[in-house]
Amino acid sequence: MDLAPRTRPAPRPPGPAARRAPVRTTALLLTLLTPLTPPALTLLAPPAHAAPPALTAPPAHAASAAPAAPPTAAAPPVASAPPVPSAPPAPPVAPASAGTLPSPDPAGLRAVLDAAVGRGAPGATARIDDRGTVTEVTVGLADRRTGRVLDGRDRFRIGSVTKTFSAVVLMQLADEGRLDLDAPVNRYLPGLLPDDAITVRHVLGHRSGLYDYADRLFARTVPGFEAVRTRVFTYRELVDLSLRHPRLNRPGAAYSYANTNFVVAGMLIERLTGHPVGAELRERVFRPLRLRDTFYVHPGTAIPGRHARGYLTPDRPGDALVDATEQTVSWAQSAGAVVSSTRDVGTFLSALLSGRLTSPARLREMRRTVRVSDTQGYGLGLRRRDLPCGVSVYGHTGAVQGYYTYAFATKDGRRSLTAFATTSNNGPVLDTLAGTLDSAFCGKPPPRRTGGPGTRPAPPDVVAPPDVVGPTAS
């Protein structure tokens, strides 16, 4: 799920039990402990793991170790609908790369995380990977019951950042000639959707018009969650939940975020490969990039290994947080069921945006966005955010019960940020966590001045949707 929760008052701060760890900066090729200014910032020896190798083609598939329902039987193709044309791109501007960015602001990063904890998150972590230098900040608790302090190595549920992983698999299948992005979904999944005009591209860009079934499932936050905490859905059940409701717009007309789209993406992966989504993610992404903390555990309920517990904020202010750590996330699956760490998510985004997971042409398609708001766009499983300092970054946000995530990188992938907080359904925490992007990519804010330049032109990746401008991103 990637939805902004309903506005509600900020919960009371967690009090003195919330603890914070020092900022840690790791620079490769340094073996001596060297104090910096300020004293809280320390250079450490690099971690033991090596950088993942560059990928030139998707690896050969290995047999799946995870059980899953067999894919639906294949059927003959149907006629393809023509793609909806896009408007001309906006005037180009020079894209920012890590080499032209100001240095990250660790003090600002800590201030953002402190504020998130003060507004109701038991814990919050952020990690910046910048061409071999790692800056990591942690604040608060990983476990409210035991009092264990959050650690930057803790695994967590990444929510809708999963969508970018699923999109990569489909883009690789397009590179292999097994998928036409402009073909109707019904060519590959006959009879699934009520309109042959809905294409694979529409699904990956949230422009199908399909209703988001999660809106109905979680109309009441805690009761809705408890009703599905241990439930296991089939993909078809989730799509059917969506199809009970009218579509929001005609295919291609507007951006409208819906988890339904990436449930359909999961069905496409399984139909085209004959393997479960988890197996394809593992063989095409997790293993080649050596993502040792990243798992697709559905329909299991536990997070493997050391992890941060996640806490759902009830709708009624003052009610106790609900420990939501154990859950199937079956209501999301290929739209939101991946578990990872800040290190692994940064590695994934850097590999994707530097061109190591898809062909250059497919990466351009992922980054080519339609307008969502004045500062946001959405491509194919990839968000774009335009920051106040004039930098555009690419990645995704995530919200699943108990966890909020921001994961973005520069266009060239050379600097990435992954931040998460251990709560959800808390608007003030979600809004606060967005401030980690400014600290990571804009550096220390300049002195405030009156006046200033007007709105900067859109990046060259941005196009307008054909007829209707979509709503503000959720």
Tab-separated table of C-alpha atoms in Angstrom:
chain	number	residue	atom	x	y	z
A	1	MET	CA	0.000	0.000	0.000
A	2	ASP	CA	1.241	3.471	-0.806
A	3	LEU	CA	-1.618	5.557	0.523
A	4	ALA	CA	-1.453	8.629	2.740
A	5	PRO	CA	-3.524	7.895	5.861
A	6	ARG	CA	-6.455	9.995	6.883
A	7	THR	CA	-5.453	13.177	8.696
A	8	ARG	CA	-5.431	12.682	12.441
A	9	PRO	CA	-3.816	14.404	15.428
A	10	ALA	CA	-0.215	13.487	16.107
A	11	PRO	CA	0.136	10.841	18.863
A	12	ARG	CA	1.946	11.710	22.060
A	13	PRO	CA	5.730	11.250	21.979
A	14	PRO	CA	6.910	7.866	23.238
A	15	GLY	CA	8.852	9.436	26.110
A	16	PRO	CA	12.260	8.614	27.490
A	17	ALA	CA	12.166	4.990	26.337
A	18	ALA	CA	12.942	6.123	22.798
A	19	ARG	CA	16.700	6.041	22.321
A	20	ARG	CA	18.866	7.076	19.479
A	21	ALA	CA	22.088	5.745	18.038
A	22	PRO	CA	24.953	7.893	16.786
A	23	VAL	CA	25.337	8.883	13.172
A	24	ARG	CA	27.706	6.491	11.429
A	25	THR	CA	29.505	7.229	8.184
A	26	THR	CA	31.382	4.436	6.432
A	27	ALA	CA	33.947	5.353	3.757
A	28	LEU	CA	35.390	2.620	1.571
A	29	LEU	CA	39.186	2.219	1.495
A	30	LEU	CA	39.546	3.595	5.025
A	31	THR	CA	40.793	1.238	7.703
A	32	LEU	CA	41.524	3.643	10.563
A	33	LEU	CA	38.966	5.052	12.966
A	34	THR	CA	39.178	8.784	12.400
A	35	PRO	CA	37.134	11.358	14.381
A	36	LEU	CA	35.396	14.062	12.377
A	37	THR	CA	33.534	17.213	13.255
A	38	PRO	CA	30.960	17.072	14.749
A	39	PRO	CA	32.034	14.361	17.225
A	40	ALA	CA	28.898	12.256	16.554
A	41	LEU	CA	30.100	11.588	12.998
A	42	THR	CA	32.672	8.773	12.645
A	43	LEU	CA	34.398	7.120	9.719
A	44	LEU	CA	34.395	3.358	10.000
A	45	ALA	CA	35.933	0.518	8.044
A	46	PRO	CA	33.711	-0.705	5.206
A	47	PRO	CA	31.274	-3.597	5.660
A	48	ALA	CA	32.468	-7.028	4.671
A	49	HIS	CA	30.125	-7.525	1.752
A	50	ALA	CA	31.389	-6.734	-1.727
A	51	ALA	CA	29.668	-4.557	-4.279
A	52	PRO	CA	27.332	-6.538	-6.505
A	53	PRO	CA	28.534	-7.303	-10.015
A	54	ALA	CA	27.139	-5.499	-13.020
A	55	LEU	CA	24.367	-7.357	-14.772
A	56	THR	CA	24.289	-7.580	-18.526
A	57	ALA	CA	21.280	-9.871	-18.855
A	58	PRO	CA	18.785	-11.519	-16.507
A	59	PRO	CA	20.293	-14.724	-15.051
A	60	ALA	CA	19.079	-18.172	-15.959
A	61	HIS	CA	16.167	-19.214	-13.798
A	62	ALA	CA	16.617	-21.744	-11.023
A	63	ALA	CA	13.878	-23.961	-9.701
A	64	SER	CA	11.614	-22.341	-7.121
A	65	ALA	CA	11.957	-23.276	-3.485
A	66	ALA	CA	8.814	-21.463	-2.398
A	67	PRO	CA	5.384	-23.067	-2.885
A	68	ALA	CA	2.745	-21.045	-4.638
A	69	ALA	CA	-0.495	-21.545	-6.483
A	70	PRO	CA	0.094	-22.659	-10.080
A	71	PRO	CA	-0.384	-20.019	-12.762
A	72	THR	CA	-3.551	-19.973	-14.798
A	73	ALA	CA	-3.440	-21.992	-17.996
A	74	ALA	CA	-2.389	-20.139	-21.131
A	75	ALA	CA	-4.879	-19.082	-23.803
A	76	PRO	CA	-4.591	-17.700	-27.333
A	77	PRO	CA	-3.850	-13.983	-27.701
A	78	VAL	CA	-6.461	-11.362	-28.436
A	79	ALA	CA	-6.156	-8.331	-30.645
A	80	SER	CA	-3.901	-5.556	-29.371
A	81	ALA	CA	-5.309	-2.101	-28.671
A	82	PRO	CA	-3.229	0.883	-29.838
A	83	PRO	CA	-1.358	2.763	-27.099
A	84	VAL	CA	-2.692	6.076	-25.903
A	85	PRO	CA	-0.406	8.849	-27.238
A	86	SER	CA	1.513	11.010	-24.817
A	87	ALA	CA	1.861	14.751	-24.933
A	88	PRO	CA	5.220	16.220	-25.997
A	89	PRO	CA	7.850	16.265	-23.252
A	90	ALA	CA	8.559	19.388	-21.273
A	91	PRO	CA	11.641	21.463	-22.125
A	92	PRO	CA	14.785	19.640	-20.999
A	93	VAL	CA	16.835	20.646	-18.013
A	94	ALA	CA	20.202	19.283	-16.963
A	95	PRO	CA	19.644	16.247	-14.686
A	96	ALA	CA	21.479	16.264	-11.388
A	97	SER	CA	23.920	13.472	-10.617
A	98	ALA	CA	25.591	12.548	-7.346
A	99	GLY	CA	28.724	14.353	-8.505
A	100	THR	CA	26.934	17.710	-8.671
A	101	LEU	CA	24.983	17.398	-5.412
A	102	PRO	CA	25.838	19.105	-2.146
A	103	SER	CA	27.071	16.844	0.623
A	104	PRO	CA	24.350	15.136	2.689
A	105	ASP	CA	23.298	16.772	5.955
A	106	PRO	CA	23.561	14.145	8.756
A	107	ALA	CA	22.429	16.624	11.407
A	108	GLY	CA	19.372	17.462	9.353
A	109	LEU	CA	18.713	13.756	8.838
A	110	ARG	CA	18.801	13.150	12.576
A	111	ALA	CA	16.478	16.086	13.198
A	112	VAL	CA	13.931	14.608	10.786
A	113	LEU	CA	14.070	11.185	12.443
A	114	ASP	CA	13.858	12.716	15.916
A	115	ALA	CA	10.751	14.568	14.782
A	116	ALA	CA	9.216	11.359	13.372
A	117	VAL	CA	9.732	9.597	16.695
A	118	GLY	CA	8.372	12.621	18.539
A	119	ARG	CA	5.209	12.369	16.432
A	120	GLY	CA	4.491	8.763	17.248
A	121	ALA	CA	6.920	6.386	15.502
A	122	PRO	CA	8.627	4.032	17.976
A	123	GLY	CA	11.745	4.115	15.787
A	124	ALA	CA	13.135	5.513	12.539
A	125	THR	CA	16.240	4.845	10.435
A	126	ALA	CA	17.840	6.409	7.367
A	127	ARG	CA	20.815	5.350	5.278
A	128	ILE	CA	22.536	7.306	2.509
A	129	ASP	CA	24.852	5.493	0.075
A	130	ASP	CA	26.995	7.980	-1.818
A	131	ARG	CA	29.660	6.509	-4.128
A	132	GLY	CA	31.221	4.326	-1.445
A	133	THR	CA	30.422	6.474	1.594
A	134	VAL	CA	27.588	5.402	3.873
A	135	THR	CA	25.814	7.721	6.305
A	136	GLU	CA	23.444	5.973	8.695
A	137	VAL	CA	21.232	7.448	11.402
A	138	THR	CA	18.937	5.528	13.768
A	139	VAL	CA	16.575	6.854	16.421
A	140	GLY	CA	14.266	5.062	18.848
A	141	LEU	CA	13.322	1.447	19.414
A	142	ALA	CA	13.128	-1.685	17.321
A	143	ASP	CA	10.962	-3.441	19.925
A	144	ARG	CA	8.754	-1.594	22.405
A	145	ARG	CA	8.286	-4.668	24.615
A	146	THR	CA	11.973	-5.478	25.120
A	147	GLY	CA	13.315	-1.942	24.728
A	148	ARG	CA	15.828	-3.037	22.075
A	149	VAL	CA	17.275	-0.030	20.262
A	150	LEU	CA	16.781	0.161	16.519
A	151	ASP	CA	19.804	-0.771	14.413
A	152	GLY	CA	20.486	0.213	10.824
A	153	ARG	CA	20.882	-3.471	9.922
A	154	ASP	CA	17.354	-4.374	11.019
A	155	ARG	CA	15.076	-5.798	8.354
A	156	PHE	CA	11.609	-4.350	7.788
A	157	ARG	CA	8.613	-4.552	5.475
A	158	ILE	CA	9.139	-2.196	2.526
A	159	GLY	CA	5.492	-2.031	1.435
A	160	SER	CA	4.953	-0.538	-2.009
A	161	VAL	CA	8.660	-0.287	-2.781
A	162	THR	CA	7.905	-3.901	-3.769
A	163	LYS	CA	6.183	-2.467	-6.849
A	164	THR	CA	9.499	-1.318	-8.282
A	165	PHE	CA	10.933	-4.829	-7.852
A	166	SER	CA	7.912	-6.332	-9.648
A	167	ALA	CA	8.157	-3.746	-12.421
A	168	VAL	CA	11.808	-4.671	-12.998
A	169	VAL	CA	10.873	-8.321	-13.588
A	170	LEU	CA	8.287	-7.298	-16.180
A	171	MET	CA	10.744	-4.938	-17.881
A	172	GLN	CA	13.254	-7.780	-18.098
A	173	LEU	CA	10.571	-9.960	-19.687
A	174	ALA	CA	9.944	-7.141	-22.178
A	175	ASP	CA	13.690	-7.040	-22.906
A	176	GLU	CA	13.541	-10.780	-23.558
A	177	GLY	CA	10.741	-10.311	-26.104
A	178	ARG	CA	8.215	-12.162	-23.950
A	179	LEU	CA	6.051	-9.144	-23.102
A	180	ASP	CA	4.699	-6.208	-25.123
A	181	LEU	CA	4.094	-3.257	-22.827
A	182	ASP	CA	1.476	-1.824	-25.164
A	183	ALA	CA	-0.472	-5.064	-25.527
A	184	PRO	CA	-3.756	-5.529	-23.647
A	185	VAL	CA	-3.434	-7.300	-20.320
A	186	ASN	CA	-6.116	-9.659	-21.585
A	187	ARG	CA	-3.747	-10.913	-24.285
A	188	TYR	CA	-1.762	-12.666	-21.556
A	189	LEU	CA	-4.563	-13.126	-18.995
A	190	PRO	CA	-7.653	-13.711	-21.153
A	191	GLY	CA	-10.879	-12.465	-19.646
A	192	LEU	CA	-9.283	-11.081	-16.467
A	193	LEU	CA	-10.200	-7.439	-17.044
A	194	PRO	CA	-13.446	-6.025	-18.443
A	195	ASP	CA	-11.743	-3.851	-21.071
A	196	ASP	CA	-9.214	-4.908	-23.711
A	197	ALA	CA	-8.034	-1.292	-23.850
A	198	ILE	CA	-6.186	-1.715	-20.516
A	199	THR	CA	-2.556	-2.345	-21.461
A	200	VAL	CA	0.410	-3.585	-19.491
A	201	ARG	CA	1.814	-0.044	-19.614
A	202	HIS	CA	-1.380	1.334	-18.078
A	203	VAL	CA	-1.101	-1.159	-15.218
A	204	LEU	CA	2.564	-0.363	-14.479
A	205	GLY	CA	1.844	3.377	-14.547
A	206	HIS	CA	-1.385	3.291	-12.478
A	207	ARG	CA	-3.395	4.550	-15.434
A	208	SER	CA	-5.706	1.561	-15.856
A	209	GLY	CA	-8.597	3.176	-14.002
A	210	LEU	CA	-9.018	0.080	-11.803
A	211	TYR	CA	-10.381	0.681	-8.303
A	212	ASP	CA	-8.022	0.100	-5.369
A	213	TYR	CA	-9.584	-2.702	-3.327
A	214	ALA	CA	-7.419	-1.673	-0.335
A	215	ASP	CA	-9.597	1.406	0.131
A	216	ARG	CA	-12.503	-0.847	1.046
A	217	LEU	CA	-10.490	-3.440	2.986
A	218	PHE	CA	-8.996	-0.814	5.294
A	219	ALA	CA	-11.816	1.700	5.596
A	220	ARG	CA	-11.474	1.004	9.335
A	221	THR	CA	-7.775	0.654	9.989
A	222	VAL	CA	-7.336	-1.797	12.865
A	223	PRO	CA	-10.446	-3.966	12.300
A	224	GLY	CA	-9.614	-4.107	8.600
A	225	PHE	CA	-6.066	-5.205	9.311
A	226	GLU	CA	-7.028	-7.836	11.878
A	227	ALA	CA	-9.513	-9.285	9.383
A	228	VAL	CA	-6.702	-9.986	6.890
A	229	ARG	CA	-3.646	-10.354	9.155
A	230	THR	CA	-3.399	-14.130	8.633
A	231	ARG	CA	-5.638	-14.502	5.585
A	232	VAL	CA	-4.227	-15.829	2.303
A	233	PHE	CA	-5.793	-14.410	-0.874
A	234	THR	CA	-5.424	-15.578	-4.435
A	235	TYR	CA	-4.552	-12.927	-6.994
A	236	ARG	CA	-7.933	-13.474	-8.640
A	237	GLU	CA	-9.761	-12.807	-5.375
A	238	LEU	CA	-8.037	-9.438	-5.062
A	239	VAL	CA	-8.801	-8.455	-8.647
A	240	ASP	CA	-12.424	-9.474	-8.136
A	241	LEU	CA	-12.615	-7.228	-5.060
A	242	SER	CA	-11.575	-4.345	-7.307
A	243	LEU	CA	-13.965	-5.195	-10.127
A	244	ARG	CA	-16.949	-4.971	-7.791
A	245	HIS	CA	-16.483	-1.205	-7.983
A	246	PRO	CA	-16.798	1.135	-10.979
A	247	ARG	CA	-13.580	2.048	-12.727
A	248	LEU	CA	-12.205	5.496	-11.945
A	249	ASN	CA	-11.421	6.628	-15.494
A	250	ARG	CA	-10.997	5.251	-18.966
A	251	PRO	CA	-7.697	3.443	-19.620
A	252	GLY	CA	-4.772	5.826	-20.022
A	253	ALA	CA	-6.752	8.960	-19.182
A	254	ALA	CA	-5.379	9.692	-15.718
A	255	TYR	CA	-3.048	8.545	-12.966
A	256	SER	CA	-4.954	6.868	-10.137
A	257	TYR	CA	-2.918	4.822	-7.685
A	258	ALA	CA	-4.253	1.317	-7.040
A	259	ASN	CA	-2.664	-1.782	-5.567
A	260	THR	CA	-4.857	-3.712	-8.007
A	261	ASN	CA	-2.485	-2.749	-10.815
A	262	PHE	CA	0.477	-4.533	-9.279
A	263	VAL	CA	-1.573	-7.560	-8.324
A	264	VAL	CA	-2.218	-7.804	-12.078
A	265	ALA	CA	1.550	-7.352	-12.564
A	266	GLY	CA	2.154	-10.370	-10.334
A	267	MET	CA	-0.291	-12.417	-12.359
A	268	LEU	CA	1.541	-11.429	-15.537
A	269	ILE	CA	4.887	-12.508	-14.060
A	270	GLU	CA	3.519	-15.918	-13.125
A	271	ARG	CA	1.744	-16.438	-16.458
A	272	LEU	CA	4.755	-15.486	-18.582
A	273	THR	CA	7.386	-17.381	-16.578
A	274	GLY	CA	5.452	-20.308	-15.138
A	275	HIS	CA	7.034	-19.584	-11.751
A	276	PRO	CA	5.820	-17.888	-8.552
A	277	VAL	CA	6.568	-14.195	-8.149
A	278	GLY	CA	8.896	-14.892	-5.231
A	279	ALA	CA	11.023	-17.253	-7.313
A	280	GLU	CA	11.362	-14.744	-10.148
A	281	LEU	CA	12.305	-11.936	-7.774
A	282	ARG	CA	14.884	-14.153	-6.133
A	283	GLU	CA	16.542	-15.361	-9.346
A	284	ARG	CA	16.384	-12.113	-11.312
A	285	VAL	CA	17.066	-9.522	-8.586
A	286	PHE	CA	17.832	-10.745	-5.067
A	287	ARG	CA	20.574	-13.262	-5.888
A	288	PRO	CA	22.367	-11.389	-8.695
A	289	LEU	CA	22.614	-8.268	-6.512
A	290	ARG	CA	23.542	-10.291	-3.398
A	291	LEU	CA	20.633	-8.856	-1.421
A	292	ARG	CA	21.135	-11.002	1.655
A	293	ASP	CA	18.444	-9.246	3.708
A	294	THR	CA	15.718	-9.297	1.056
A	295	PHE	CA	12.918	-11.878	0.947
A	296	TYR	CA	9.486	-12.460	-0.504
A	297	VAL	CA	8.015	-14.411	2.398
A	298	HIS	CA	4.343	-14.600	1.366
A	299	PRO	CA	2.329	-16.414	2.630
A	300	GLY	CA	4.537	-16.705	5.707
A	301	THR	CA	3.931	-14.238	8.529
A	302	ALA	CA	7.394	-13.839	10.093
A	303	ILE	CA	10.256	-11.545	9.097
A	304	PRO	CA	13.419	-13.697	8.934
A	305	GLY	CA	16.378	-12.781	11.132
A	306	ARG	CA	16.977	-9.563	13.045
A	307	HIS	CA	14.221	-7.066	12.307
A	308	ALA	CA	12.370	-4.012	13.534
A	309	ARG	CA	8.851	-4.575	14.803
A	310	GLY	CA	6.146	-2.478	13.161
A	311	TYR	CA	3.267	-0.761	14.952
A	312	LEU	CA	-0.067	0.255	13.456
A	313	THR	CA	-1.537	3.530	14.717
A	314	PRO	CA	-5.286	3.198	15.439
A	315	ASP	CA	-7.770	5.647	13.970
A	316	ARG	CA	-8.855	6.925	17.401
A	317	PRO	CA	-6.243	9.151	19.082
A	318	GLY	CA	-5.031	7.777	22.381
A	319	ASP	CA	-5.633	4.108	21.567
A	320	ALA	CA	-2.620	1.834	22.016
A	321	LEU	CA	-0.393	1.018	19.050
A	322	VAL	CA	-1.021	-2.407	17.519
A	323	ASP	CA	1.979	-4.657	16.875
A	324	ALA	CA	1.516	-5.538	13.186
A	325	THR	CA	4.850	-7.285	12.606
A	326	GLU	CA	3.447	-10.769	12.011
A	327	GLN	CA	1.162	-10.791	8.969
A	328	THR	CA	0.874	-12.506	5.598
A	329	VAL	CA	0.605	-9.248	3.612
A	330	SER	CA	-1.442	-11.446	1.296
A	331	TRP	CA	-3.711	-8.499	0.556
A	332	ALA	CA	-0.725	-6.955	-1.316
A	333	GLN	CA	1.621	-9.766	-2.485
A	334	SER	CA	3.451	-8.516	-5.612
A	335	ALA	CA	2.276	-5.004	-4.732
A	336	GLY	CA	3.802	-4.906	-1.248
A	337	ALA	CA	5.065	-8.114	0.408
A	338	VAL	CA	8.878	-7.791	0.204
A	339	VAL	CA	11.053	-7.657	3.344
A	340	SER	CA	14.450	-5.948	3.107
A	341	SER	CA	17.002	-3.673	4.799
A	342	THR	CA	18.116	-0.114	4.115
A	343	ARG	CA	21.397	-1.416	2.681
A	344	ASP	CA	19.709	-3.807	0.271
A	345	VAL	CA	17.110	-1.316	-0.927
A	346	GLY	CA	19.851	1.221	-1.660
A	347	THR	CA	21.821	-1.424	-3.558
A	348	PHE	CA	18.745	-2.294	-5.621
A	349	LEU	CA	17.921	1.312	-6.542
A	350	SER	CA	21.517	2.077	-7.458
A	351	ALA	CA	21.681	-1.011	-9.682
A	352	LEU	CA	18.388	-0.169	-11.357
A	353	LEU	CA	19.084	3.499	-12.043
A	354	SER	CA	22.658	2.876	-13.194
A	355	GLY	CA	21.304	0.512	-15.864
A	356	ARG	CA	22.389	-2.858	-14.475
A	357	LEU	CA	18.948	-4.501	-14.312
A	358	THR	CA	17.301	-3.578	-17.621
A	359	SER	CA	18.239	-2.342	-21.065
A	360	PRO	CA	18.759	1.441	-21.419
A	361	ALA	CA	15.522	1.689	-23.419
A	362	ARG	CA	13.448	-0.007	-20.715
A	363	LEU	CA	15.014	2.116	-17.988
A	364	ARG	CA	14.087	5.249	-19.932
A	365	GLU	CA	10.508	3.993	-20.094
A	366	MET	CA	10.441	3.394	-16.344
A	367	ARG	CA	11.723	6.923	-15.682
A	368	ARG	CA	9.447	8.626	-18.188
A	369	THR	CA	6.716	9.934	-15.904
A	370	VAL	CA	3.273	11.457	-16.146
A	371	ARG	CA	2.466	14.397	-13.939
A	372	VAL	CA	0.961	13.562	-10.562
A	373	SER	CA	1.396	16.936	-8.855
A	374	ASP	CA	3.606	20.014	-9.112
A	375	THR	CA	6.477	18.095	-7.489
A	376	GLN	CA	5.775	14.450	-8.345
A	377	GLY	CA	5.479	12.157	-11.328
A	378	TYR	CA	4.967	8.435	-11.860
A	379	GLY	CA	6.595	6.281	-14.523
A	380	LEU	CA	6.423	2.484	-14.729
A	381	GLY	CA	6.706	1.276	-11.150
A	382	LEU	CA	8.904	4.268	-10.364
A	383	ARG	CA	8.116	7.587	-8.719
A	384	ARG	CA	9.872	10.888	-9.408
A	385	ARG	CA	10.132	13.593	-6.754
A	386	ASP	CA	11.306	17.132	-7.477
A	387	LEU	CA	13.001	18.583	-4.411
A	388	PRO	CA	13.124	22.259	-3.406
A	389	CYS	CA	16.824	22.491	-4.291
A	390	GLY	CA	16.086	21.634	-7.934
A	391	VAL	CA	17.122	17.959	-7.776
A	392	SER	CA	14.854	15.193	-9.093
A	393	VAL	CA	15.133	11.735	-7.530
A	394	TYR	CA	13.579	8.402	-8.485
A	395	GLY	CA	12.304	5.528	-6.380
A	396	HIS	CA	9.154	4.668	-4.449
A	397	THR	CA	7.361	5.161	-1.174
A	398	GLY	CA	5.869	2.353	0.868
A	399	ALA	CA	3.160	1.926	3.480
A	400	VAL	CA	2.229	-1.420	4.946
A	401	GLN	CA	0.754	-1.967	8.399
A	402	GLY	CA	3.495	-0.990	10.865
A	403	TYR	CA	6.001	0.580	8.463
A	404	TYR	CA	6.517	3.673	6.304
A	405	THR	CA	9.338	3.758	3.742
A	406	TYR	CA	10.981	6.354	1.494
A	407	ALA	CA	13.490	4.924	-1.010
A	408	PHE	CA	14.933	7.207	-3.704
A	409	ALA	CA	18.137	7.756	-5.666
A	410	THR	CA	19.622	10.198	-8.127
A	411	LYS	CA	18.929	9.612	-11.792
A	412	ASP	CA	22.330	7.971	-12.245
A	413	GLY	CA	21.930	5.861	-9.086
A	414	ARG	CA	25.132	7.130	-7.519
A	415	ARG	CA	23.490	8.466	-4.358
A	416	SER	CA	20.568	6.734	-2.693
A	417	LEU	CA	18.483	7.210	0.424
A	418	THR	CA	16.385	4.597	2.194
A	419	ALA	CA	14.468	5.669	5.298
A	420	PHE	CA	11.772	3.925	7.288
A	421	ALA	CA	9.689	4.493	10.410
A	422	THR	CA	8.119	1.728	12.455
A	423	THR	CA	4.525	2.899	12.304
A	424	SER	CA	1.752	3.519	9.787
A	425	ASN	CA	-1.645	5.237	9.625
A	426	ASN	CA	0.025	8.322	11.099
A	427	GLY	CA	-0.038	11.304	8.748
A	428	PRO	CA	2.376	13.494	10.742
A	429	VAL	CA	5.041	10.754	10.725
A	430	LEU	CA	4.598	10.115	7.006
A	431	ASP	CA	4.883	13.805	6.165
A	432	THR	CA	7.887	14.222	8.443
A	433	LEU	CA	9.775	11.273	6.964
A	434	ALA	CA	9.661	12.953	3.551
A	435	GLY	CA	12.149	15.478	4.955
A	436	THR	CA	14.883	12.848	4.776
A	437	LEU	CA	14.990	13.454	1.006
A	438	ASP	CA	16.051	17.078	1.462
A	439	SER	CA	18.779	16.147	3.946
A	440	ALA	CA	20.078	13.384	1.686
A	441	PHE	CA	20.057	15.160	-1.682
A	442	CYS	CA	19.938	18.905	-0.962
A	443	GLY	CA	22.356	19.102	1.971
A	444	LYS	CA	22.183	21.850	4.565
A	445	PRO	CA	19.447	24.368	3.788
A	446	PRO	CA	20.718	27.792	2.714
A	447	PRO	CA	19.907	30.885	4.789
A	448	ARG	CA	16.321	31.936	4.265
A	449	ARG	CA	15.787	34.821	1.872
A	450	THR	CA	12.753	36.765	0.807
A	451	GLY	CA	11.613	36.317	-2.758
A	452	GLY	CA	13.340	33.849	-5.054
A	453	PRO	CA	13.081	32.267	-8.449
A	454	GLY	CA	9.874	30.896	-9.874
A	455	THR	CA	8.990	27.266	-10.443
A	456	ARG	CA	11.745	25.414	-12.251
A	457	PRO	CA	10.955	23.612	-15.517
A	458	ALA	CA	10.041	19.941	-15.381
A	459	PRO	CA	12.749	17.326	-16.017
A	460	PRO	CA	12.885	15.855	-19.529
A	461	ASP	CA	11.348	12.590	-18.283
A	462	VAL	CA	8.009	14.260	-17.588
A	463	VAL	CA	5.048	14.101	-19.945
A	464	ALA	CA	1.464	15.172	-19.433
A	465	PRO	CA	-1.211	12.478	-19.385
A	466	PRO	CA	-3.311	12.483	-22.551
A	467	ASP	CA	-6.459	14.164	-21.278
A	468	VAL	CA	-6.677	14.456	-17.529
A	469	VAL	CA	-4.102	15.410	-14.917
A	470	GLY	CA	-4.114	12.857	-12.126
A	471	PRO	CA	-4.707	13.659	-8.462
A	472	THR	CA	-2.022	14.465	-5.952
A	473	ALA	CA	0.025	11.395	-5.073
A	474	SER	CA	-1.164	9.442	-2.125
